[in-house]
Amino acid sequence: MRALADLLCKNAFPALKKLCIPRNPGIKDVGVVALADALGKATQTSLTHLNLASVNMGDEGIAALAYLVCEGHLEQLKVLYLSDNHDVSEQGIITLAQAIGTDKLAMLEDFRMERLEPGKVTVLGVNAITHAIVSGCSQLKSI
């Protein structure tokens, strides 16, 4: 993941639209944080699809993605898949919800965050993310 992050930092893929690296459990938080850091440093980000499903991400990775959203680095994003990351807790969901609520993902059309670890997320987290999506993602077509 570090090699990909380094290339993204150097704008090696200025026209990159889709970054899909699902089902790579070795990525974990450290890889997502490195990726988010690289995307934040890239001078041009035109990502429309980001698939980080089943990468063993937890709250630290979610927080790094939330920071990218808040800073406006993912404003072109149309598809975001974060399903099957069982280490995400309710606090991670709330952190992501707060970022989505900033209206900086207004282009988002498809969002997936399914199959989280049972018992880690209560109705409070579900309500937070639902409210954020309804208020901040006016183009959403699929959840």
PDB file of C-alpha atoms in Angstrom:
ATOM      1  CA  MET A   1       0.000   0.000   0.000  1.00  0.00           C
ATOM      2  CA  ARG A   2       2.913   2.328   0.727  1.00  0.00           C
ATOM      3  CA  ALA A   3       4.094   2.062  -2.911  1.00  0.00           C
ATOM      4  CA  LEU A   4       0.641   3.006  -4.228  1.00  0.00           C
ATOM      5  CA  ALA A   5       0.406   5.867  -1.735  1.00  0.00           C
ATOM      6  CA  ASP A   6       3.804   7.174  -2.852  1.00  0.00           C
ATOM      7  CA  LEU A   7       2.721   7.116  -6.496  1.00  0.00           C
ATOM      8  CA  LEU A   8      -0.530   8.911  -5.689  1.00  0.00           C
ATOM      9  CA  CYS A   9       1.434  11.554  -3.768  1.00  0.00           C
ATOM     10  CA  LYS A  10       3.532  12.182  -6.860  1.00  0.00           C
ATOM     11  CA  ASN A  11       0.447  12.498  -9.093  1.00  0.00           C
ATOM     12  CA  ALA A  12       1.530   9.455 -11.088  1.00  0.00           C
ATOM     13  CA  PHE A  13      -2.107   8.886 -12.084  1.00  0.00           C
ATOM     14  CA  PRO A  14      -3.589  12.352 -12.682  1.00  0.00           C
ATOM     15  CA  ALA A  15      -6.602  10.952 -14.542  1.00  0.00           C
ATOM     16  CA  LEU A  16      -7.377   8.211 -12.004  1.00  0.00           C
ATOM     17  CA  LYS A  17     -11.150   7.901 -11.618  1.00  0.00           C
ATOM     18  CA  LYS A  18     -11.592   4.528  -9.888  1.00  0.00           C
ATOM     19  CA  LEU A  19      -9.594   3.153  -6.999  1.00  0.00           C
ATOM     20  CA  CYS A  20     -10.939  -0.287  -6.162  1.00  0.00           C
ATOM     21  CA  ILE A  21      -8.929  -2.440  -3.767  1.00  0.00           C
ATOM     22  CA  PRO A  22     -11.566  -4.525  -1.951  1.00  0.00           C
ATOM     23  CA  ARG A  23     -10.995  -7.819  -0.147  1.00  0.00           C
ATOM     24  CA  ASN A  24      -7.442  -6.999   0.872  1.00  0.00           C
ATOM     25  CA  PRO A  25      -7.489  -7.589   4.638  1.00  0.00           C
ATOM     26  CA  GLY A  26      -3.798  -6.754   4.967  1.00  0.00           C
ATOM     27  CA  ILE A  27      -4.429  -3.093   4.145  1.00  0.00           C
ATOM     28  CA  LYS A  28      -5.870  -2.336   7.619  1.00  0.00           C
ATOM     29  CA  ASP A  29      -5.991   1.133   9.163  1.00  0.00           C
ATOM     30  CA  VAL A  30      -2.334   1.818   8.452  1.00  0.00           C
ATOM     31  CA  GLY A  31      -2.862   1.333   4.710  1.00  0.00           C
ATOM     32  CA  VAL A  32      -6.042   3.412   4.605  1.00  0.00           C
ATOM     33  CA  VAL A  33      -4.318   6.202   6.537  1.00  0.00           C
ATOM     34  CA  ALA A  34      -1.381   6.123   4.077  1.00  0.00           C
ATOM     35  CA  LEU A  35      -3.791   6.192   1.144  1.00  0.00           C
ATOM     36  CA  ALA A  36      -5.786   9.074   2.638  1.00  0.00           C
ATOM     37  CA  ASP A  37      -2.593  10.994   3.356  1.00  0.00           C
ATOM     38  CA  ALA A  38      -1.462  10.533  -0.254  1.00  0.00           C
ATOM     39  CA  LEU A  39      -4.825  11.610  -1.660  1.00  0.00           C
ATOM     40  CA  GLY A  40      -4.737  14.658   0.597  1.00  0.00           C
ATOM     41  CA  LYS A  41      -1.295  15.639  -0.712  1.00  0.00           C
ATOM     42  CA  ALA A  42      -2.096  15.018  -4.383  1.00  0.00           C
ATOM     43  CA  THR A  43      -2.535  18.259  -6.264  1.00  0.00           C
ATOM     44  CA  GLN A  44      -5.245  16.789  -8.449  1.00  0.00           C
ATOM     45  CA  THR A  45      -7.866  14.345  -7.225  1.00  0.00           C
ATOM     46  CA  SER A  46     -10.518  13.274  -9.684  1.00  0.00           C
ATOM     47  CA  LEU A  47     -11.658  10.056  -8.020  1.00  0.00           C
ATOM     48  CA  THR A  48     -15.254   9.144  -8.715  1.00  0.00           C
ATOM     49  CA  HIS A  49     -15.161   5.597  -7.283  1.00  0.00           C
ATOM     50  CA  LEU A  50     -13.491   4.427  -4.069  1.00  0.00           C
ATOM     51  CA  ASN A  51     -13.931   0.817  -2.974  1.00  0.00           C
ATOM     52  CA  LEU A  52     -12.348  -0.084   0.362  1.00  0.00           C
ATOM     53  CA  ALA A  53     -14.676  -2.948   1.259  1.00  0.00           C
ATOM     54  CA  SER A  54     -13.169  -5.773   3.345  1.00  0.00           C
ATOM     55  CA  VAL A  55      -9.802  -4.143   3.998  1.00  0.00           C
ATOM     56  CA  ASN A  56      -9.825  -4.650   7.793  1.00  0.00           C
ATOM     57  CA  MET A  57     -10.312  -0.933   8.377  1.00  0.00           C
ATOM     58  CA  GLY A  58     -11.343   0.387  11.770  1.00  0.00           C
ATOM     59  CA  ASP A  59     -12.035   3.783  13.253  1.00  0.00           C
ATOM     60  CA  GLU A  60      -8.588   5.190  12.429  1.00  0.00           C
ATOM     61  CA  GLY A  61      -9.057   4.473   8.723  1.00  0.00           C
ATOM     62  CA  ILE A  62     -12.589   5.869   8.796  1.00  0.00           C
ATOM     63  CA  ALA A  63     -11.291   9.025  10.517  1.00  0.00           C
ATOM     64  CA  ALA A  64      -8.663   9.466   7.779  1.00  0.00           C
ATOM     65  CA  LEU A  65     -11.347   9.172   5.088  1.00  0.00           C
ATOM     66  CA  ALA A  66     -13.617  11.554   7.002  1.00  0.00           C
ATOM     67  CA  TYR A  67     -10.798  14.097   7.112  1.00  0.00           C
ATOM     68  CA  LEU A  68     -10.397  13.803   3.312  1.00  0.00           C
ATOM     69  CA  VAL A  69     -14.110  14.462   2.909  1.00  0.00           C
ATOM     70  CA  CYS A  70     -14.054  17.490   5.216  1.00  0.00           C
ATOM     71  CA  GLU A  71     -11.054  18.955   3.386  1.00  0.00           C
ATOM     72  CA  GLY A  72     -12.849  18.623   0.030  1.00  0.00           C
ATOM     73  CA  HIS A  73     -10.479  16.048  -1.486  1.00  0.00           C
ATOM     74  CA  LEU A  74     -13.298  13.670  -2.465  1.00  0.00           C
ATOM     75  CA  GLU A  75     -15.863  16.116  -3.849  1.00  0.00           C
ATOM     76  CA  GLN A  76     -16.075  14.265  -7.190  1.00  0.00           C
ATOM     77  CA  LEU A  77     -16.807  10.924  -5.528  1.00  0.00           C
ATOM     78  CA  LYS A  78     -19.896   9.166  -6.888  1.00  0.00           C
ATOM     79  CA  VAL A  79     -19.355   5.676  -5.423  1.00  0.00           C
ATOM     80  CA  LEU A  80     -18.065   4.825  -1.948  1.00  0.00           C
ATOM     81  CA  TYR A  81     -17.951   1.222  -0.723  1.00  0.00           C
ATOM     82  CA  LEU A  82     -16.870   0.553   2.859  1.00  0.00           C
ATOM     83  CA  SER A  83     -18.710  -2.721   3.617  1.00  0.00           C
ATOM     84  CA  ASP A  84     -17.325  -5.630   5.658  1.00  0.00           C
ATOM     85  CA  ASN A  85     -14.874  -3.612   7.730  1.00  0.00           C
ATOM     86  CA  HIS A  86     -15.649  -5.278  11.036  1.00  0.00           C
ATOM     87  CA  ASP A  87     -13.394  -3.123  13.221  1.00  0.00           C
ATOM     88  CA  VAL A  88     -15.449   0.025  12.618  1.00  0.00           C
ATOM     89  CA  SER A  89     -17.267   0.996  15.806  1.00  0.00           C
ATOM     90  CA  GLU A  90     -20.117   3.358  16.463  1.00  0.00           C
ATOM     91  CA  GLN A  91     -17.643   6.194  17.007  1.00  0.00           C
ATOM     92  CA  GLY A  92     -16.232   5.568  13.522  1.00  0.00           C
ATOM     93  CA  ILE A  93     -19.728   5.678  12.037  1.00  0.00           C
ATOM     94  CA  ILE A  94     -20.454   8.949  13.831  1.00  0.00           C
ATOM     95  CA  THR A  95     -17.136  10.432  12.638  1.00  0.00           C
ATOM     96  CA  LEU A  96     -17.990   9.500   9.051  1.00  0.00           C
ATOM     97  CA  ALA A  97     -21.530  10.845   9.464  1.00  0.00           C
ATOM     98  CA  GLN A  98     -20.190  14.202  10.627  1.00  0.00           C
ATOM     99  CA  ALA A  99     -17.987  14.402   7.516  1.00  0.00           C
ATOM    100  CA  ILE A 100     -20.815  13.433   5.181  1.00  0.00           C
ATOM    101  CA  GLY A 101     -23.006  16.067   6.821  1.00  0.00           C
ATOM    102  CA  THR A 102     -20.645  18.807   5.582  1.00  0.00           C
ATOM    103  CA  ASP A 103     -22.187  18.489   2.089  1.00  0.00           C
ATOM    104  CA  LYS A 104     -18.758  17.742   0.600  1.00  0.00           C
ATOM    105  CA  LEU A 105     -20.020  14.454  -0.866  1.00  0.00           C
ATOM    106  CA  ALA A 106     -22.947  16.013  -2.694  1.00  0.00           C
ATOM    107  CA  MET A 107     -22.093  14.077  -5.900  1.00  0.00           C
ATOM    108  CA  LEU A 108     -22.305  10.687  -4.142  1.00  0.00           C
ATOM    109  CA  GLU A 109     -24.735   8.359  -5.929  1.00  0.00           C
ATOM    110  CA  ASP A 110     -23.935   4.959  -4.401  1.00  0.00           C
ATOM    111  CA  PHE A 111     -22.894   4.318  -0.789  1.00  0.00           C
ATOM    112  CA  ARG A 112     -22.344   0.914   0.820  1.00  0.00           C
ATOM    113  CA  MET A 113     -21.426   0.245   4.417  1.00  0.00           C
ATOM    114  CA  GLU A 114     -22.961  -3.149   5.061  1.00  0.00           C
ATOM    115  CA  ARG A 115     -22.162  -6.062   7.335  1.00  0.00           C
ATOM    116  CA  LEU A 116     -20.429  -4.274  10.174  1.00  0.00           C
ATOM    117  CA  GLU A 117     -19.619  -6.216  13.323  1.00  0.00           C
ATOM    118  CA  PRO A 118     -22.833  -7.002  15.240  1.00  0.00           C
ATOM    119  CA  GLY A 119     -23.018  -5.180  18.550  1.00  0.00           C
ATOM    120  CA  LYS A 120     -20.455  -2.498  17.679  1.00  0.00           C
ATOM    121  CA  VAL A 121     -23.000  -0.139  16.105  1.00  0.00           C
ATOM    122  CA  THR A 122     -26.305   0.757  17.759  1.00  0.00           C
ATOM    123  CA  VAL A 123     -29.309   2.706  16.575  1.00  0.00           C
ATOM    124  CA  LEU A 124     -27.411   5.913  17.452  1.00  0.00           C
ATOM    125  CA  GLY A 125     -24.782   5.225  14.772  1.00  0.00           C
ATOM    126  CA  VAL A 126     -27.362   4.089  12.232  1.00  0.00           C
ATOM    127  CA  ASN A 127     -29.422   7.233  12.815  1.00  0.00           C
ATOM    128  CA  ALA A 128     -26.336   9.468  12.551  1.00  0.00           C
ATOM    129  CA  ILE A 129     -25.231   8.050   9.212  1.00  0.00           C
ATOM    130  CA  THR A 130     -28.780   7.973   7.851  1.00  0.00           C
ATOM    131  CA  HIS A 131     -29.390  11.614   8.750  1.00  0.00           C
ATOM    132  CA  ALA A 132     -26.045  12.663   7.254  1.00  0.00           C
ATOM    133  CA  ILE A 133     -26.720  10.828   3.995  1.00  0.00           C
ATOM    134  CA  VAL A 134     -30.211  12.278   3.644  1.00  0.00           C
ATOM    135  CA  SER A 135     -29.014  15.826   4.306  1.00  0.00           C
ATOM    136  CA  GLY A 136     -25.628  15.746   2.582  1.00  0.00           C
ATOM    137  CA  CYS A 137     -25.977  13.508  -0.478  1.00  0.00           C
ATOM    138  CA  SER A 138     -28.698  14.892  -2.701  1.00  0.00           C
ATOM    139  CA  GLN A 139     -27.636  12.778  -5.722  1.00  0.00           C
ATOM    140  CA  LEU A 140     -27.789   9.459  -3.860  1.00  0.00           C
ATOM    141  CA  LYS A 141     -29.497   6.706  -5.847  1.00  0.00           C
ATOM    142  CA  SER A 142     -28.376   3.555  -4.039  1.00  0.00           C
ATOM    143  CA  ILE A 143     -27.664   2.660  -0.416  1.00  0.00           C
TER     144      ILE A 143
END
